[in-house]
Tab-separated table of C-alpha atoms in Angstrom:
chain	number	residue	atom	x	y	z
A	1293	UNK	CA	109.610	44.861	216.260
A	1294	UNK	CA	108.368	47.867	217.382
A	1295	UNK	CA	112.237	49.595	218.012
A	1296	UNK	CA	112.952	47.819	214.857
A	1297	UNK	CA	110.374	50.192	213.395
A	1298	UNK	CA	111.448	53.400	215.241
A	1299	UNK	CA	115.078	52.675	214.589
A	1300	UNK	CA	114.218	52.373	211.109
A	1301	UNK	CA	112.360	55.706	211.140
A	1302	UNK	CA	115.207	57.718	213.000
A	1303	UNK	CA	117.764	56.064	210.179
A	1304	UNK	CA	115.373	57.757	207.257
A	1305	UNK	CA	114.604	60.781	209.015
A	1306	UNK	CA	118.188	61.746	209.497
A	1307	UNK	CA	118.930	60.352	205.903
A	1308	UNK	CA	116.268	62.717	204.445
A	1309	UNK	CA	117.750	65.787	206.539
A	1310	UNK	CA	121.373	65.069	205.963
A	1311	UNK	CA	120.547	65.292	202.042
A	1312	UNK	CA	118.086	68.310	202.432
A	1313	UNK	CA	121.003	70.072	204.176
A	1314	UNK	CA	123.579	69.114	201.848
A	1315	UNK	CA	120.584	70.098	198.465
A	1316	UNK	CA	120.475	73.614	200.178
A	1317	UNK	CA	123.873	74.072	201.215
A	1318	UNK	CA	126.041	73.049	198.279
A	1319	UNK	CA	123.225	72.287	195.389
A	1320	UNK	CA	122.279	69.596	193.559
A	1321	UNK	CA	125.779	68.047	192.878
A	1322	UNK	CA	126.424	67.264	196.644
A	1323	UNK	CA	123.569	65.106	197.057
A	1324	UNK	CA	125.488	62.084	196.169
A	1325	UNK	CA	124.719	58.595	197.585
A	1326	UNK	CA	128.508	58.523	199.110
A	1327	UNK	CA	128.119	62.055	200.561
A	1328	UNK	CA	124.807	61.569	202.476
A	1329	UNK	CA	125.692	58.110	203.657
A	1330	UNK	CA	128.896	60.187	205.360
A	1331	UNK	CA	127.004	62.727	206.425
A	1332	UNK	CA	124.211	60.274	208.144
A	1333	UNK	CA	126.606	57.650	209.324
A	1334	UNK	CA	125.352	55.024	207.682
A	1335	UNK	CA	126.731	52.598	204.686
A	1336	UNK	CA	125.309	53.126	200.996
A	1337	UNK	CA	123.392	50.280	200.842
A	1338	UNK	CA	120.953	51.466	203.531
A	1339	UNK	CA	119.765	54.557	201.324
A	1340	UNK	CA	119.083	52.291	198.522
A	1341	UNK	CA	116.768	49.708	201.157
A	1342	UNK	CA	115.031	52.554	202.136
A	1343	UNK	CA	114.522	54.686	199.077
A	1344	UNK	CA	115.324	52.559	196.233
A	1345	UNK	CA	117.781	54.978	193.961
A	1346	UNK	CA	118.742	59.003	194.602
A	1347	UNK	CA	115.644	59.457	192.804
A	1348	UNK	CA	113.363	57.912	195.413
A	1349	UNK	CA	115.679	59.951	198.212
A	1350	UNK	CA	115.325	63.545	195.970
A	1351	UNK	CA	111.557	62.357	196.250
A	1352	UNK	CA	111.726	61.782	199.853
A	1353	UNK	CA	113.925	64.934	200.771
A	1354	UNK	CA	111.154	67.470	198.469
A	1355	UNK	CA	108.218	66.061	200.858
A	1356	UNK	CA	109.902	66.524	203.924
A	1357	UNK	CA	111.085	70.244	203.054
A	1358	UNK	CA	107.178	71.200	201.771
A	1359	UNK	CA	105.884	69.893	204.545
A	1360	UNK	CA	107.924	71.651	206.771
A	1361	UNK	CA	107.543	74.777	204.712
A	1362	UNK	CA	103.851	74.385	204.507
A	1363	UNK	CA	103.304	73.494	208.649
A	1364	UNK	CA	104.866	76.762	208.843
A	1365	UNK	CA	102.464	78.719	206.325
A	1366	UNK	CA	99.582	76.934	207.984
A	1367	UNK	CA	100.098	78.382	211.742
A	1368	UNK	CA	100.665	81.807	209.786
A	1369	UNK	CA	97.216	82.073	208.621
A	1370	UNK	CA	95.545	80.385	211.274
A	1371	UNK	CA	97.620	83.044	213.192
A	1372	UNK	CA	96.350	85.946	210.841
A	1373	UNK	CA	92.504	84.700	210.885
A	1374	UNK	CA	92.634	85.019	215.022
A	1375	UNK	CA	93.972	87.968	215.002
A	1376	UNK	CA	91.453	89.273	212.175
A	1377	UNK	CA	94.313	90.114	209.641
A	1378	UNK	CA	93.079	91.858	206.586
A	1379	UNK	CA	92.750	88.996	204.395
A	1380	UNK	CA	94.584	91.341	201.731
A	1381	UNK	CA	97.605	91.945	203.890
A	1382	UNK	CA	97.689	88.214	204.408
A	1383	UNK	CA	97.356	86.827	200.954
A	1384	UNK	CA	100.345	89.707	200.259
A	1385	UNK	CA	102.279	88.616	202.989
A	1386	UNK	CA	101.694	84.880	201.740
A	1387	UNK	CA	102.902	86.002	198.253
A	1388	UNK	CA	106.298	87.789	199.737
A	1389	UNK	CA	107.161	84.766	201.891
A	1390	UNK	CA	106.909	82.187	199.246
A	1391	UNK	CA	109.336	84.409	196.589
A	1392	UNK	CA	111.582	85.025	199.571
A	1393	UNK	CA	111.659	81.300	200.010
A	1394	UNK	CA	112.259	80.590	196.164
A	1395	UNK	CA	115.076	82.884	195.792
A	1396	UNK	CA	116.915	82.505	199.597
A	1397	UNK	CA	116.397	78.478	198.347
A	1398	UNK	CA	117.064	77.905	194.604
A	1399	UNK	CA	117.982	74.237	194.542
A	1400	UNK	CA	115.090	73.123	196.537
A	1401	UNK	CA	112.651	75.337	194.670
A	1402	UNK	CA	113.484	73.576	191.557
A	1403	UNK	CA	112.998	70.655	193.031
A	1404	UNK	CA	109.676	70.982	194.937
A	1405	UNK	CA	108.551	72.966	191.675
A	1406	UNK	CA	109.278	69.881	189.827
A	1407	UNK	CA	105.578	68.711	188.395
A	1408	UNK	CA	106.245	65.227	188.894
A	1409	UNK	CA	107.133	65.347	192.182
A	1410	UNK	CA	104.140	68.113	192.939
A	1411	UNK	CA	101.446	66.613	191.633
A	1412	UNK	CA	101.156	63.020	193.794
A	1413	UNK	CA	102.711	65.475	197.169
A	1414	UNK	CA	100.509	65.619	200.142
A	1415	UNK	CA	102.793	68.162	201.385
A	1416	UNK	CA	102.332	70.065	197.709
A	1417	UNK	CA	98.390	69.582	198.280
A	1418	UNK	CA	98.525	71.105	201.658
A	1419	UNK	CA	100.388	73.939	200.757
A	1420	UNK	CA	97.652	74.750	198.195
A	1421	UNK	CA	95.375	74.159	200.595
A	1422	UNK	CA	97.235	76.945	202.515
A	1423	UNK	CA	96.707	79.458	199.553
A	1424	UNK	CA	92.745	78.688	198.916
A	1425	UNK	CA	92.013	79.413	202.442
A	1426	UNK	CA	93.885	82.789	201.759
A	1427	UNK	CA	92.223	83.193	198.532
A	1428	UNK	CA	88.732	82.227	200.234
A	1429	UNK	CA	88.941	84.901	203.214
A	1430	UNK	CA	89.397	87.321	200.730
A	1431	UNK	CA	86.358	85.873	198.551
A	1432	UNK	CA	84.399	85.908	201.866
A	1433	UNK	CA	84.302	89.613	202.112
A	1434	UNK	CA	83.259	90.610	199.017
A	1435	UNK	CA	86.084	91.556	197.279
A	1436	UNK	CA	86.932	88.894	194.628
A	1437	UNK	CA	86.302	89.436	190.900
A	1438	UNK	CA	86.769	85.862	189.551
A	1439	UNK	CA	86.717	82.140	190.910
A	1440	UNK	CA	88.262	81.224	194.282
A	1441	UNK	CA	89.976	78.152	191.395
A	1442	UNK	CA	90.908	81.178	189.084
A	1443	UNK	CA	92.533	83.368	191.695
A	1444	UNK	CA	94.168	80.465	193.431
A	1445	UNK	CA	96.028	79.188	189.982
A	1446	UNK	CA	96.858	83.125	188.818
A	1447	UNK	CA	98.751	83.895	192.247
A	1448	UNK	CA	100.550	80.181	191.887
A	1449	UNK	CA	101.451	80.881	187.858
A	1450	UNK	CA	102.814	84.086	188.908
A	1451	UNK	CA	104.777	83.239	191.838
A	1452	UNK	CA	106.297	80.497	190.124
A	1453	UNK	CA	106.889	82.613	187.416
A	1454	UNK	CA	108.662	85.522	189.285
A	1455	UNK	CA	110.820	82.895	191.417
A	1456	UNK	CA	111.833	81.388	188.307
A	1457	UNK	CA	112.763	84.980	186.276
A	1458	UNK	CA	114.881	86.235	189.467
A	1459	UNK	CA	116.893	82.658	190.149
A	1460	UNK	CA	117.538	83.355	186.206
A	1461	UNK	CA	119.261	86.744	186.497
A	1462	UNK	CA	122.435	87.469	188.053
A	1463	UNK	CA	121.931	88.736	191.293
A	1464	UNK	CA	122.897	91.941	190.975
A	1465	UNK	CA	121.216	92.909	188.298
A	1466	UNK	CA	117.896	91.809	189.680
A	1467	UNK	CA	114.739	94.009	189.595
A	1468	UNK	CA	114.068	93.946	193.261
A	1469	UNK	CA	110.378	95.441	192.246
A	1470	UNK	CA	109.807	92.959	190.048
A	1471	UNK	CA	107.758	90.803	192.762
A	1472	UNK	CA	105.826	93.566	193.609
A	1473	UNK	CA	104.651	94.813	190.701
A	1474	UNK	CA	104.186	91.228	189.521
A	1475	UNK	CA	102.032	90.811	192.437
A	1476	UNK	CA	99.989	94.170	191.851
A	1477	UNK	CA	99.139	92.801	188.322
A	1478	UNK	CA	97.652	89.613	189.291
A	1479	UNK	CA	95.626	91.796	192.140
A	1480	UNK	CA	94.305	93.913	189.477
A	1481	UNK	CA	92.913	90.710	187.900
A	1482	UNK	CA	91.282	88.807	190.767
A	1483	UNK	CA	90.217	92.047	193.020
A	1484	UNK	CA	87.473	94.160	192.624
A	1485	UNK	CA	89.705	97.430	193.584
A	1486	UNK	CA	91.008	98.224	190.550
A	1487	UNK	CA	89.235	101.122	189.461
A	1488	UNK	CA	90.303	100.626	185.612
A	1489	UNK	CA	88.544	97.290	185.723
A	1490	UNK	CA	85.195	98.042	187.929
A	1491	UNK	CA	82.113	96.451	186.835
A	1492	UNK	CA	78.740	96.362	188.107
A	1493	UNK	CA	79.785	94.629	191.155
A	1494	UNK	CA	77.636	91.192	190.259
A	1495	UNK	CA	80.552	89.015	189.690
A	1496	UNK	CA	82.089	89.838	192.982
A	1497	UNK	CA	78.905	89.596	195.074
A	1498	UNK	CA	77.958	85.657	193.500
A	1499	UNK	CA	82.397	84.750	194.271
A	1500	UNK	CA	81.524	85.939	197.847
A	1501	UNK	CA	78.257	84.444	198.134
A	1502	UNK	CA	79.696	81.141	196.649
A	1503	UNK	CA	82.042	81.688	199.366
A	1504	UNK	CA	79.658	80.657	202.230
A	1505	UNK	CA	77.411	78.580	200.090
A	1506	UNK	CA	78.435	75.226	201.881
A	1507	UNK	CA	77.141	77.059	205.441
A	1508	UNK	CA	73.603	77.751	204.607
A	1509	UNK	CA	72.274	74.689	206.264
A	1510	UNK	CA	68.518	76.026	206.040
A	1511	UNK	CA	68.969	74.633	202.746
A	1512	UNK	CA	69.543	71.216	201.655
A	1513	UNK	CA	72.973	69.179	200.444
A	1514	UNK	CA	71.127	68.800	196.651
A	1515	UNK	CA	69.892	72.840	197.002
A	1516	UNK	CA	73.293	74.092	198.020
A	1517	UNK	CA	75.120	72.126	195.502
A	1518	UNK	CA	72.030	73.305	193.262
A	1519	UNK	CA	72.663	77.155	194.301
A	1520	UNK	CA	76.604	76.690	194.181
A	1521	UNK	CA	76.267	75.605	190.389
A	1522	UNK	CA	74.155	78.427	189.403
A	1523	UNK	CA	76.536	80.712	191.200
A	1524	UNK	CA	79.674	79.153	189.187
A	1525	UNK	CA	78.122	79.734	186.155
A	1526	UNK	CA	77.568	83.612	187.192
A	1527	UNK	CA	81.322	83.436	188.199
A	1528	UNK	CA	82.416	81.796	185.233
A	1529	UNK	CA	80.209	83.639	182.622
A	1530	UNK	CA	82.320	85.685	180.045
């Protein structure tokens, strides 16, 4: 039983690759139930016992790419949080990997940018994950203007967004500062930095307190949740 098992599990795994390879390689159009049964040695009817339809393989091949994707971002940051990265130079360097990925990868950014394939991913959940700790180092030192929540959804929208604009324009015609200055714009709305948009520095202290909230264990689980509400309605206010 228990080779049964692994066999089964090599079989899938190299299903799952074979079709990932032939998604990136040649697009959406190769991925064909004939062509990855070729390309994985196996006969037709095994993809459909172990995925159901092409849907359920599409499914399949978009969890195993974000999670390799995202075990990749992860050892980045813990990398960058060792080494006492500026969390700015981080979260940028976060922002340029993820277009660079987008646009190097077109076919399987639309489909891991696919909502109903996002939404119930593990893989898609870690990967956010990934970004709020980003997001949160930054909020830790003082310099955040709005919600960790807020800043975390604005850098998604946008890189989504930007991907999305480029993969719609020919190549060559391309703005190749468009990610940049994309990226500047959302900065200007979640950092405290931006001289045109200073305030009295309130907002940014309560994100940064909120920040380590959860750590101040001379208080109690009912006074930090206490203290973390009255600080998210600072946050939140206006």
């Amino acid at each position: 039983m228990i080779e049964t098992t692994s066999a089964r599990a090599d079989t899938r795994s190299r299903i799952v690759e074979v079709a990932a390879r032939l998604l990136q390689e040649e697009g959406p159009a190769a991925v064909t139930t004939r062509g990855v049964a070729e390309g994985a040695g196996v006969q037709a009817p095994t993809i459909y016992r172990l995925f159901g339809d092409k849907d359920g393989l599409l499914d399949a091949v978009a969890e195993h790419v974000m999670a390799a994707f995202v075990s990749a971002k992860s050892e980045i940051v813990k990398a960058a949080s060792a080494a006492d990265v500026d969390p700015l130079e981080d979260l940028r360097a976060g922002w340029e990997t993820q277009i660079d990925f987008g646009v190097d990868n077109p076919a399987l950014f639309r489909l891991l940018s696919d909502p109903a394939r996002v939404v119930p991913s593990p893989a898609a959940q870690s990967g956010r994950k990934v970004l709020e700790s980003r997001v949160h180092r930054v909020a830790v030192t003082g310099r955040l203007r709005v919600s960790e929540a807020r800043a975390v959804d604005l850098i998604q929208a946008a890189g989504i967004g930007t991907i999305q604009s480029l993969l719609a324009t020919v190549p060559d015609q391309r703005d190749p500062g468009l990610a940049g200055a994309m990226y500047e714009a959302v900065l200007r709305q979640i950092i405290t930095d931006a001289p045109e948009r200073s305030d009295d520095g309130s907002k940014a202290t309560a994100v940064a307190f909120r920040a380590i909230a959860h750590r101040l264990d001379v208080l109690s689980e009912s006074e930090r949740r206490l203290l973390a509400e009255w600080l998210d309605r600072v946050i939140n206010a206006g």
